[in-house]
Amino acid sequence: MIKAILVFNNHGKPRLIRFYQYFPEDMQQQIIRETFHLVSKRDDNVCNFLEGGSLIGGSDYKLIYRHYATLYFVFCVDSSESELGILDLIQVFVETLDKCFENVCELDLIFHMDKVHYILQEVVMGGMVLETNMNEIVGQVENQSRLEKSEGGLSGAPARAVSAVKNMNLPEIPRNINIGDINIKVPNLSPFV
Amino acid sequence: MALKMVKGSIDRMFDKNLQDLVRGIRNHKEDEAKYISTCIDEIKQELKQDNIAVKANAVCKLTYLQMLGYDVSWAAFNIIEVMSSSKFTYKRIGYLAASQCFHEGTDVIMLTTNQIRKDLSSPNQYDTGVALTGLSCFVTPDLARDLANDIMTLMSHTKPYIRKKAVLIMYKVFLKYPESLRPAFPRLKEKLEDPDPGVQSAAVNVICELARRNPKNYLSLAPLFFKLMTSSTNNWVLIKIIKLFGALTPLEPRLGKKLIEPLTNLIHSTSAMSLLYECVNTVIAVLISLSSGMPNHSASIQLCVQKLRILIEDSDQNLKYLGLLAMSKILKTHPKSVQSHKDLILQCLDDKDESIRLRALDLLYGMVSKKNLMEIVKKLMIHVDKAEGTTYRDELLTKIIDICSQSNYQYITNFEWYISILVELTRLEGTRHGHLIASQMLDVAIRVKAIRGFAVAQMAMLLDNAHLLAGNTQRNGICEVLYAAAWICGEFSEHLEDPLQTLEAMLRPKVTTLPGHIQAVYVQNAVKLFAAVLTRRETAGEKQAAQETTEMLIEKLPQFVQSADLEVQERASCILQLVKYIQKLQAKEVSVAEEVTALFAGELNPVAPKAQKKVPVPEGLDLDAWINEPPSESESEDEKPKAIFQEDEPKHSRPRLTELDEQELARRREARKQEQANNPFYIKSSPSPQKSYQDTPGVDHIPVVQIDLTVPLKVPGMPISDQYLKLEEERRLKQKQEKKDKKKKKKKEKHGKSRRHDSAHTESEEDIAPAQRVDIVTEEMPENALPSDEDDKDSNDPYKALDIDLDNLVSGGGAYRPLADSEKLPVRTHRPSRTEGLKSPDVDTTAEEQRPKKSKEKDKKKDKERKKSKEEKKKKKRKKSAPTEELEEEEQQHQGEQAEDKISTEDTSEAKEAKTNDVPAAVPTEASDLDFWLATAPVPSKPQQQPLEAVPLSEPESPKESEKDQEESKSSKHKKKKHKKEKEEKKSKKKRHRSENVESEAAVHNGTAEEEEEEPLPPMSNYCLLAENSYIKMVYDIQGNLQDGSQVVVSVIFENNCTDFLKSMEFNVLDSLNTRLVRPSGASVHDGIAVPFQLPPGVSNEARFVFTVQSIVMPQKLKGTLTFIVKTEDGSTHEKLDFKLHFTCTSYLITTPCYSDAFAKLLESEELKVNALKLDSINMPFHHLLAKICFHHHFSVVERIDSCASMYSRSIQGHHVCLLVKSGDNSVSIDAKCNEPSLLSHVLEEIKQTFTTAS
């Protein structure tokens, strides 16, 4: 079972959190902080498994993570999951994000947290691995976006127009986005599975 | 500027969306909290609006804020509103928010049940999918109970996308509602062979999770998994299965033997590291489960170790880590094969990666020997010095202690060295493990008598330098060692060189800053030291000096009397009085030393940690009973600080002895000596404890004082352990030399060697003689201690509830236990009318599904008896519940029937069937019999496993066998009975189809008018026969779709009647203008729908088909065909079966509860048309009649007064149907009202049909 999936950036800002066991919000934030603290002090060339993390889990649980450019993807899993398998699953997840967002970068995750969740829902469900085949995942995600489009989407046309108006008048916006050109490079790792 | 104003106004018109919110937060870095709070206010406004789009947008933003740590549970109700939107876009947002912030404590969650149910049965697969995903995150026991049946049906959905989600979520349902496991398990097992790999993978996943917690219940699935393992190519599935086997093998060694070969092949063939690793892991598990004495498995071990070495040597840190992890598992059973890779593991200790170092540390535990212990510990000590993080350092510390103390200090040859290591460890700053070091010091000092002198000297030095340890509060953890130091110095004060100095050290004012429990020990042991000082002074005749010591004590003790700690205070004041008394005596020139020493005479033995627990409770002693009635609660005991060491306990009683007079004291001492002499557990002091210490070469000439000169920078007086290493090497060298000499001398005379030499040639490391002859005192246990080593299992384990025996559900012959009534899943349909006695159709089907799976009876006797007793228990249980009497009677009836030879042709054929099932040969489902399957493995003959082997039934010669056969026949009779009963049920179903109701007959038999209220209802089922031929049988039921007024769902149960495999089933009907089969988009009206499963012989399964109807006022019949392929041994044939689907008007009705006042209003309204019906010669109990109408015609009872009842139902298109049922003598009249006369007349016609055919 997967107990939690956390995505945060190099500064510990959460970009996606998904707990499969209930924790109150303040506890969730504490777990993110602790996990970030554990993960961030590790070099890039050490192993991707971490024991400990007192808040979440216990002796049976492990943190398995990958670090891509500005983001950490951390899975907290118990001993029923294969360590290398989960590493590979993270890779699948990130590659799927890459496909769905076309060269995914941190900004995509920031502004489309909901969409990232929907993609994750096709990979992991209730703490169990649902699908590992990337084409299948992408296919289902696209079908659902198509369905959403046919319904007119959430904001619809008028809101989009408004957002265009807002954008044209706000010179400070681009200044804050400029970290976004660092794409998450998805390395072509030889898959384990 | 103008633009900004425009923007502002537009802003107010249109709300922020998620992107705007994120952007806003990023623009307000300085006052983020303030900005967010205004946003939340906005969101609250938006949630108040009626527009669902606005609400959904707001909920979406809340989900984002939840991620940032804001509690959004206040919006739970709004989230539910958004969830219930009909648009997928909004629904998805709602479910996402719910899955992020709902949990079992969310109270509004119960409002979602119906919404979720609606979504689950939605025709849009993504609505269903999104609901399943959401539910998987917030399922509660209530939701699980209410929705279990809906989800179970989804497991056979036509779309694999839904199937796999439904299968996965079942695990969550099982966890929350364990009762659902048994009914759902057959279907879950079926999904292991689903044609879609995703569904298969999901099923494997769920069963692996279940099996991990309670492996023994899933052993019977091993053959199936074995098949999957050898056939599957999906690595993800393979990994799961292989992991599962790892959990199963400890329970069944034969399974392990069968596994080794395919696993070894996989190890050799696979290129995927993850798979390789899991294979190695499972092989290790297998090897652990097998007895290690098997010679032919050493190759497997070698293979594993060799592969792991490759992993560890890999540059990829992940593989290195995992390699070490797996290596530690081998270590437990095959330490030798790991030890040969010591170099590699020691190398990993220097790795820059902490995770890897920790793993390597674990392995070290098994690497040490007498030879290398010092060396390894030295290396670790260097790491301790270098370690930067406290966690890693603490880990190192515990590991050092673990390694050294393992198996009763087996590997320690020189305890002086060990004490010095412990003393060195006290220099660690800020460690949490002070108490660990302390307990080691105590343990060694108490149990190794030879070391006491050295230990006491070291401890005295520690006490002298206590300020270094206790100096700052950060080091608090380490000051625990002072506890040990003080105690050791006091208890073994006879070894102290200068007790006065130590006494002074212990009475320094600084001591009062120590924690209370340490001060208490200080005070107590100060007196012991005092006694020692007095003795020395008096024997030396220095009375003056003795008196000075007493004065010093009187002067210093008051600082403890003022202590805030009660324990310290009490002890100090008690001792102060004692010392004052001694002072008086001393003034009278009385020698007191002997008496004071006598206070502390006697020896303390170490007590095993569990000793207290193991004292058996004497007979007749009730520990819970009050000795005296409890006084009013005003009295409260002072809580003593918890003593952390058991050794301390006996001392509490000592101060009290001071009041005893000398005679008494002497008497007691004598008694104690007597007792000790008789106590076999008491280890008497060796005649000369120092002797062995003296005569070992190399150690005796290390004067302690000399060493403390050599280490000026450290805590003064502490010898450094490294020196011991050198000395040890020298010593060993010397020993070797000596031995060589001896060997040369004694080459010819092999006898007469010393004891040590006898064992010397076995192992080179045994050569090393310990520096001290160690007399390790074993820990004391009470006499007749109870041998209960098992630690109590955690009763709160949530998985315990899932420990459900599934064997008799899946395989197993006569002892097969069908689902009991109480085990059925709650089904939504007809709920308002159901009483306990009613069987839900679904349970019927599951029971039916399993029955044919019965294979030959090969169960062991034991097994059978167990199951039998269970059976009986169940029966007893049933007796208590309402519907039993009748069942029992029915059973008797059947027996009678059998005896009277009145079996119908149908019955005989079935009996035959049952018989063929009993014959061991010619059973196609051989693989399902675990024992048989395992027995085919090449088993090396091992006597103790013989009884485990399955004995073929065809050998009834031996007496045991015949006995077993008897048992067999008994149970098969039992089974037949059961069989019959079931057949009867089935028959009744068939008969009903032929318009002939057996149940009502039964009711007539049993029901007498007097006790009609208590009398239970006969089982009912709505499934009626659709078509049947020699291959397949179909029964069906039609139900309206609550959500969609134009749809009905036809549930068809397909049952394989033949012994061949049926596949590629396609279901097709000829659509009429009014009624059409809903086909997947893109399919033409002539295409059939593929049935989403295949049918192995004897298996049945249910599929659902959706039809759209336009007008529901008339019943209708549709012609259809089922085509399928029969796969026989010689080939396959295409077959088809025609059928007619009968859509009755009843099937358009949906059970809808109605309140009596609403009902009355409805009747008053003009629109309803009236119709009436009179049924003659009905002589069934009235409540049976009502139940039948409710069940078969989807009505609910609004009100019932005596023999008169009003009933209500609604059609899927919203027509109201009201009935007034009155019962007279032998007749029943029904008045009915409905706003659609045609519908009403047809419904009445159908009701009439039901009852006329029945009676």
mmCIF file of N, CA and C in Angstrom, chain A residues 1 14-15 17-18 22 25 28-29 42 45-49 51 62 78-82 85 87 110-111 117-118 122 125-126 128-129 131 140 143-144 148 151 162 166 169 173 176 192-193, chain B residues 4 11 14 19-20 22-23 26-27 66-69 87-89 92-93 99-100 103 124 126 136 161 164-165 168 172 205 209 212 235-236 239-240 243 272 274 278 317-318 321-322 353 355 359:
data_model
loop_
_atom_site.group_PDB
_atom_site.id
_atom_site.type_symbol
_atom_site.label_atom_id
_atom_site.label_comp_id
_atom_site.label_asym_id
_atom_site.label_seq_id
_atom_site.Cartn_x
_atom_site.Cartn_y
_atom_site.Cartn_z
ATOM 1 N N MET A 1 0.833 -1.200 0.000
ATOM 2 C CA MET A 1 0.000 0.000 0.000
ATOM 3 C C MET A 1 0.871 1.256 0.000
ATOM 4 N N PRO A 14 4.664 22.705 -1.057
ATOM 5 C CA PRO A 14 3.913 21.576 -1.604
ATOM 6 C C PRO A 14 3.307 21.909 -2.959
ATOM 7 N N ARG A 15 3.398 20.978 -3.877
ATOM 8 C CA ARG A 15 2.772 21.151 -5.189
ATOM 9 C C ARG A 15 1.652 20.166 -5.397
ATOM 10 N N ILE A 17 -0.336 17.105 -2.791
ATOM 11 C CA ILE A 17 -0.288 16.172 -1.663
ATOM 12 C C ILE A 17 -1.489 15.255 -1.753
ATOM 13 N N ARG A 18 -1.253 14.028 -1.473
ATOM 14 C CA ARG A 18 -2.302 13.029 -1.605
ATOM 15 C C ARG A 18 -2.066 12.001 -0.503
ATOM 16 N N TYR A 22 -6.026 9.195 6.766
ATOM 17 C CA TYR A 22 -6.395 10.533 7.195
ATOM 18 C C TYR A 22 -5.396 11.129 8.174
ATOM 19 N N GLU A 25 -5.067 18.612 8.801
ATOM 20 C CA GLU A 25 -4.280 19.490 7.926
ATOM 21 C C GLU A 25 -2.938 19.898 8.539
ATOM 22 N N GLN A 28 -0.599 17.162 8.282
ATOM 23 C CA GLN A 28 -0.138 17.009 6.896
ATOM 24 C C GLN A 28 1.015 17.949 6.606
ATOM 25 N N GLN A 29 0.850 19.184 7.034
ATOM 26 C CA GLN A 29 1.907 20.163 6.772
ATOM 27 C C GLN A 29 3.192 19.779 7.506
ATOM 28 N N ARG A 42 19.791 15.223 1.302
ATOM 29 C CA ARG A 42 20.498 14.121 0.659
ATOM 30 C C ARG A 42 21.042 14.533 -0.700
ATOM 31 N N ASN A 45 23.326 11.783 -5.611
ATOM 32 C CA ASN A 45 23.878 10.477 -5.998
ATOM 33 C C ASN A 45 23.835 9.449 -4.877
ATOM 34 N N VAL A 46 22.920 9.643 -3.922
ATOM 35 C CA VAL A 46 22.731 8.603 -2.914
ATOM 36 C C VAL A 46 21.463 7.836 -3.259
ATOM 37 N N CYS A 47 21.187 6.789 -2.511
ATOM 38 C CA CYS A 47 20.062 5.951 -2.899
ATOM 39 C C CYS A 47 18.734 6.663 -2.630
ATOM 40 N N ASN A 48 17.703 6.174 -3.292
ATOM 41 C CA ASN A 48 16.419 6.865 -3.263
ATOM 42 C C ASN A 48 15.462 6.339 -2.205
ATOM 43 N N PHE A 49 16.004 5.584 -1.268
ATOM 44 C CA PHE A 49 15.143 5.048 -0.221
ATOM 45 C C PHE A 49 15.530 5.666 1.106
ATOM 46 N N GLU A 51 14.602 5.412 5.295
ATOM 47 C CA GLU A 51 13.814 4.862 6.391
ATOM 48 C C GLU A 51 13.591 5.977 7.398
ATOM 49 N N LYS A 62 8.575 3.045 4.211
ATOM 50 C CA LYS A 62 9.761 3.631 3.608
ATOM 51 C C LYS A 62 9.354 4.844 2.789
ATOM 52 N N ASP A 78 4.520 0.942 2.184
ATOM 53 C CA ASP A 78 4.842 -0.095 3.161
ATOM 54 C C ASP A 78 5.555 -1.252 2.464
ATOM 55 N N SER A 79 5.800 -2.314 3.231
ATOM 56 C CA SER A 79 6.695 -3.341 2.704
ATOM 57 C C SER A 79 6.054 -4.215 1.634
ATOM 58 N N SER A 80 4.767 -4.030 1.378
ATOM 59 C CA SER A 80 4.166 -4.867 0.344
ATOM 60 C C SER A 80 4.490 -4.353 -1.053
ATOM 61 N N GLU A 81 5.052 -3.167 -1.135
ATOM 62 C CA GLU A 81 5.395 -2.645 -2.447
ATOM 63 C C GLU A 81 6.866 -2.934 -2.751
ATOM 64 N N SER A 82 7.110 -3.169 -4.008
ATOM 65 C CA SER A 82 8.492 -3.389 -4.421
ATOM 66 C C SER A 82 9.179 -2.034 -4.559
ATOM 67 N N GLY A 85 10.001 -1.177 -8.017
ATOM 68 C CA GLY A 85 8.746 -0.996 -8.738
ATOM 69 C C GLY A 85 8.185 0.394 -8.511
ATOM 70 N N LEU A 87 9.848 3.067 -7.655
ATOM 71 C CA LEU A 87 10.721 4.027 -8.342
ATOM 72 C C LEU A 87 10.302 4.141 -9.794
ATOM 73 N N ILE A 110 1.891 23.927 -10.557
ATOM 74 C CA ILE A 110 1.384 24.988 -9.694
ATOM 75 C C ILE A 110 -0.003 25.421 -10.128
ATOM 76 N N PHE A 111 -0.140 25.648 -11.434
ATOM 77 C CA PHE A 111 -1.397 26.225 -11.908
ATOM 78 C C PHE A 111 -2.459 25.183 -12.223
ATOM 79 N N HIS A 117 -3.895 16.025 -10.168
ATOM 80 C CA HIS A 117 -4.623 15.059 -9.343
ATOM 81 C C HIS A 117 -5.364 14.056 -10.205
ATOM 82 N N TYR A 118 -6.016 14.573 -11.260
ATOM 83 C CA TYR A 118 -6.781 13.661 -12.099
ATOM 84 C C TYR A 118 -5.876 12.642 -12.770
ATOM 85 N N GLU A 122 -5.521 8.196 -12.059
ATOM 86 C CA GLU A 122 -5.513 7.092 -13.001
ATOM 87 C C GLU A 122 -4.324 6.157 -12.763
ATOM 88 N N MET A 125 -4.920 4.415 -6.950
ATOM 89 C CA MET A 125 -6.270 4.601 -6.416
ATOM 90 C C MET A 125 -6.323 4.073 -4.990
ATOM 91 N N GLY A 126 -6.694 4.945 -4.098
ATOM 92 C CA GLY A 126 -6.851 4.537 -2.702
ATOM 93 C C GLY A 126 -5.616 3.886 -2.120
ATOM 94 N N MET A 128 -3.474 2.057 -3.796
ATOM 95 C CA MET A 128 -3.024 0.878 -4.532
ATOM 96 C C MET A 128 -2.782 1.231 -5.995
ATOM 97 N N VAL A 129 -1.822 0.575 -6.561
ATOM 98 C CA VAL A 129 -1.442 0.890 -7.931
ATOM 99 C C VAL A 129 -2.543 0.427 -8.869
ATOM 100 N N GLU A 131 -2.764 1.436 -12.433
ATOM 101 C CA GLU A 131 -2.357 1.204 -13.820
ATOM 102 C C GLU A 131 -0.894 1.618 -13.970
ATOM 103 N N GLN A 140 -6.989 7.388 -20.864
ATOM 104 C CA GLN A 140 -8.122 7.658 -19.988
ATOM 105 C C GLN A 140 -8.176 9.134 -19.597
ATOM 106 N N ASN A 143 -9.521 11.064 -22.559
ATOM 107 C CA ASN A 143 -10.961 10.850 -22.714
ATOM 108 C C ASN A 143 -11.742 11.736 -21.750
ATOM 109 N N GLN A 144 -11.244 11.825 -20.550
ATOM 110 C CA GLN A 144 -11.966 12.606 -19.548
ATOM 111 C C GLN A 144 -11.874 14.099 -19.844
ATOM 112 N N GLU A 148 -14.877 16.639 -20.534
ATOM 113 C CA GLU A 148 -15.009 17.918 -19.857
ATOM 114 C C GLU A 148 -15.204 19.035 -20.871
ATOM 115 N N GLU A 151 -18.528 19.367 -22.222
ATOM 116 C CA GLU A 151 -19.472 19.995 -21.288
ATOM 117 C C GLU A 151 -19.201 21.489 -21.154
ATOM 118 N N VAL A 162 -12.050 37.122 -19.335
ATOM 119 C CA VAL A 162 -11.714 37.985 -18.201
ATOM 120 C C VAL A 162 -10.263 37.814 -17.824
ATOM 121 N N LYS A 166 -7.315 40.536 -17.480
ATOM 122 C CA LYS A 166 -6.485 40.728 -16.302
ATOM 123 C C LYS A 166 -5.018 40.671 -16.663
ATOM 124 N N ASN A 169 -3.077 43.710 -18.182
ATOM 125 C CA ASN A 169 -2.778 44.877 -17.374
ATOM 126 C C ASN A 169 -1.808 44.614 -16.229
ATOM 127 N N ILE A 173 3.092 40.145 -13.326
ATOM 128 C CA ILE A 173 2.909 38.693 -13.385
ATOM 129 C C ILE A 173 4.100 37.941 -13.972
ATOM 130 N N ASN A 176 7.080 36.950 -11.841
ATOM 131 C CA ASN A 176 7.011 35.849 -10.894
ATOM 132 C C ASN A 176 7.024 34.482 -11.550
ATOM 133 N N PHE A 192 13.086 -0.270 -14.825
ATOM 134 C CA PHE A 192 13.336 -1.473 -14.031
ATOM 135 C C PHE A 192 12.327 -2.552 -14.367
ATOM 136 N N VAL A 193 11.128 -2.078 -14.561
ATOM 137 C CA VAL A 193 10.078 -3.072 -14.784
ATOM 138 C C VAL A 193 9.930 -3.311 -16.269
ATOM 139 N N LYS B 4 -7.508 49.551 -15.250
ATOM 140 C CA LYS B 4 -7.537 48.902 -13.949
ATOM 141 C C LYS B 4 -8.933 48.933 -13.358
ATOM 142 N N ASP B 11 -13.792 42.038 -12.408
ATOM 143 C CA ASP B 11 -13.412 41.115 -11.354
ATOM 144 C C ASP B 11 -14.584 40.774 -10.478
ATOM 145 N N PHE B 14 -17.026 38.560 -12.448
ATOM 146 C CA PHE B 14 -16.610 37.155 -12.603
ATOM 147 C C PHE B 14 -15.687 36.794 -11.465
ATOM 148 N N GLN B 19 -6.507 29.378 -11.262
ATOM 149 C CA GLN B 19 -5.273 29.991 -11.734
ATOM 150 C C GLN B 19 -5.114 31.402 -11.160
ATOM 151 N N ASP B 20 -6.219 32.113 -11.111
ATOM 152 C CA ASP B 20 -6.145 33.475 -10.555
ATOM 153 C C ASP B 20 -5.765 33.448 -9.089
ATOM 154 N N VAL B 22 -4.005 31.153 -7.565
ATOM 155 C CA VAL B 22 -2.589 30.809 -7.438
ATOM 156 C C VAL B 22 -1.736 32.036 -7.756
ATOM 157 N N ARG B 23 -2.115 32.704 -8.812
ATOM 158 C CA ARG B 23 -1.360 33.886 -9.226
ATOM 159 C C ARG B 23 -1.403 34.943 -8.115
ATOM 160 N N ARG B 26 0.822 34.128 -5.305
ATOM 161 C CA ARG B 26 2.228 34.351 -5.660
ATOM 162 C C ARG B 26 2.565 35.838 -5.687
ATOM 163 N N ASN B 27 1.563 36.655 -5.936
ATOM 164 C CA ASN B 27 1.811 38.092 -5.954
ATOM 165 C C ASN B 27 1.780 38.720 -4.561
ATOM 166 N N GLN B 66 -6.517 23.711 0.684
ATOM 167 C CA GLN B 66 -6.331 22.577 1.594
ATOM 168 C C GLN B 66 -4.898 22.084 1.527
ATOM 169 N N MET B 67 -4.343 22.089 0.310
ATOM 170 C CA MET B 67 -2.968 21.638 0.145
ATOM 171 C C MET B 67 -2.008 22.542 0.912
ATOM 172 N N LEU B 68 -2.375 23.821 0.990
ATOM 173 C CA LEU B 68 -1.500 24.749 1.708
ATOM 174 C C LEU B 68 -1.677 24.656 3.216
ATOM 175 N N GLY B 69 -2.567 23.787 3.646
ATOM 176 C CA GLY B 69 -2.689 23.562 5.081
ATOM 177 C C GLY B 69 -3.901 24.213 5.709
ATOM 178 N N LYS B 87 -23.149 17.272 -14.173
ATOM 179 C CA LYS B 87 -22.048 17.421 -15.128
ATOM 180 C C LYS B 87 -20.784 16.778 -14.603
ATOM 181 N N PHE B 88 -20.133 16.047 -15.469
ATOM 182 C CA PHE B 88 -18.917 15.343 -15.096
ATOM 183 C C PHE B 88 -17.862 16.305 -14.567
ATOM 184 N N THR B 89 -17.723 17.449 -15.243
ATOM 185 C CA THR B 89 -16.698 18.427 -14.864
ATOM 186 C C THR B 89 -16.813 18.804 -13.397
ATOM 187 N N ARG B 92 -16.431 15.796 -10.864
ATOM 188 C CA ARG B 92 -15.049 15.416 -10.650
ATOM 189 C C ARG B 92 -14.384 16.350 -9.634
ATOM 190 N N ILE B 93 -14.678 17.620 -9.745
ATOM 191 C CA ILE B 93 -14.118 18.583 -8.785
ATOM 192 C C ILE B 93 -14.604 18.258 -7.379
ATOM 193 N N SER B 99 -12.231 13.666 -1.654
ATOM 194 C CA SER B 99 -11.181 12.687 -1.373
ATOM 195 C C SER B 99 -10.019 13.335 -0.640
ATOM 196 N N GLN B 100 -9.865 14.644 -0.767
ATOM 197 C CA GLN B 100 -8.768 15.307 -0.068
ATOM 198 C C GLN B 100 -9.115 15.638 1.378
ATOM 199 N N HIS B 103 -13.085 12.328 5.821
ATOM 200 C CA HIS B 103 -12.542 11.177 6.533
ATOM 201 C C HIS B 103 -13.657 10.625 7.397
ATOM 202 N N ASN B 124 -22.473 6.520 -17.737
ATOM 203 C CA ASN B 124 -21.190 7.082 -18.150
ATOM 204 C C ASN B 124 -20.084 6.472 -17.302
ATOM 205 N N TYR B 126 -17.128 7.263 -16.809
ATOM 206 C CA TYR B 126 -16.248 8.162 -16.068
ATOM 207 C C TYR B 126 -16.922 8.703 -14.806
ATOM 208 N N SER B 136 -12.776 5.484 -2.716
ATOM 209 C CA SER B 136 -11.621 4.736 -2.211
ATOM 210 C C SER B 136 -10.867 5.540 -1.150
ATOM 211 N N TYR B 161 -12.179 -0.702 -17.519
ATOM 212 C CA TYR B 161 -11.813 0.482 -16.743
ATOM 213 C C TYR B 161 -12.549 0.498 -15.409
ATOM 214 N N LYS B 164 -11.593 -2.784 -13.130
ATOM 215 C CA LYS B 164 -10.357 -2.765 -12.343
ATOM 216 C C LYS B 164 -10.477 -1.837 -11.140
ATOM 217 N N LYS B 165 -11.189 -0.730 -11.324
ATOM 218 C CA LYS B 165 -11.375 0.162 -10.179
ATOM 219 C C LYS B 165 -12.242 -0.495 -9.116
ATOM 220 N N LEU B 168 -10.224 -3.051 -7.192
ATOM 221 C CA LEU B 168 -9.278 -2.444 -6.248
ATOM 222 C C LEU B 168 -9.987 -1.912 -5.006
ATOM 223 N N LYS B 172 -10.577 -1.856 0.117
ATOM 224 C CA LYS B 172 -10.942 -0.834 1.114
ATOM 225 C C LYS B 172 -12.262 -1.212 1.778
ATOM 226 N N ASN B 205 -3.360 -7.617 -6.948
ATOM 227 C CA ASN B 205 -3.010 -6.602 -5.955
ATOM 228 C C ASN B 205 -3.845 -6.760 -4.682
ATOM 229 N N GLU B 209 -2.645 -8.064 -0.940
ATOM 230 C CA GLU B 209 -2.782 -7.261 0.280
ATOM 231 C C GLU B 209 -3.492 -8.062 1.364
ATOM 232 N N ARG B 212 -1.243 -10.900 2.652
ATOM 233 C CA ARG B 212 -0.090 -10.466 3.424
ATOM 234 C C ARG B 212 -0.439 -10.423 4.909
ATOM 235 N N ASN B 235 5.448 -7.681 -15.512
ATOM 236 C CA ASN B 235 6.378 -7.682 -14.387
ATOM 237 C C ASN B 235 5.735 -7.200 -13.105
ATOM 238 N N TRP B 236 4.834 -6.249 -13.258
ATOM 239 C CA TRP B 236 4.179 -5.701 -12.067
ATOM 240 C C TRP B 236 3.407 -6.793 -11.352
ATOM 241 N N ILE B 239 5.828 -9.416 -9.830
ATOM 242 C CA ILE B 239 6.438 -8.975 -8.571
ATOM 243 C C ILE B 239 5.486 -9.193 -7.412
ATOM 244 N N LYS B 240 4.222 -8.811 -7.636
ATOM 245 C CA LYS B 240 3.230 -8.971 -6.568
ATOM 246 C C LYS B 240 3.072 -10.438 -6.195
ATOM 247 N N LYS B 243 6.067 -11.742 -4.371
ATOM 248 C CA LYS B 243 6.053 -11.243 -2.990
ATOM 249 C C LYS B 243 5.060 -12.042 -2.148
ATOM 250 N N ALA B 272 14.960 -7.499 -15.795
ATOM 251 C CA ALA B 272 14.437 -6.437 -14.928
ATOM 252 C C ALA B 272 14.969 -6.615 -13.514
ATOM 253 N N SER B 274 14.100 -5.148 -10.775
ATOM 254 C CA SER B 274 13.095 -5.218 -9.725
ATOM 255 C C SER B 274 12.600 -6.648 -9.573
ATOM 256 N N GLU B 278 13.080 -9.248 -6.352
ATOM 257 C CA GLU B 278 11.987 -9.892 -5.629
ATOM 258 C C GLU B 278 12.121 -11.404 -5.664
ATOM 259 N N GLN B 317 23.242 3.281 -6.250
ATOM 260 C CA GLN B 317 23.090 3.214 -4.799
ATOM 261 C C GLN B 317 21.823 2.469 -4.397
ATOM 262 N N ASN B 318 20.805 2.553 -5.245
ATOM 263 C CA ASN B 318 19.558 1.881 -4.910
ATOM 264 C C ASN B 318 19.753 0.378 -4.843
ATOM 265 N N TYR B 321 21.727 -0.605 -1.814
ATOM 266 C CA TYR B 321 20.881 -0.583 -0.621
ATOM 267 C C TYR B 321 20.047 -1.858 -0.523
ATOM 268 N N LEU B 322 19.386 -2.186 -1.620
ATOM 269 C CA LEU B 322 18.501 -3.349 -1.599
ATOM 270 C C LEU B 322 19.284 -4.632 -1.418
ATOM 271 N N ASP B 353 26.514 7.411 1.874
ATOM 272 C CA ASP B 353 25.059 7.398 1.996
ATOM 273 C C ASP B 353 24.644 6.775 3.331
ATOM 274 N N SER B 355 21.705 5.818 4.464
ATOM 275 C CA SER B 355 20.817 4.650 4.391
ATOM 276 C C SER B 355 21.627 3.379 4.213
ATOM 277 N N ARG B 359 22.131 0.056 6.740
ATOM 278 C CA ARG B 359 21.898 -1.331 6.317
ATOM 279 C C ARG B 359 23.131 -2.184 6.622
#
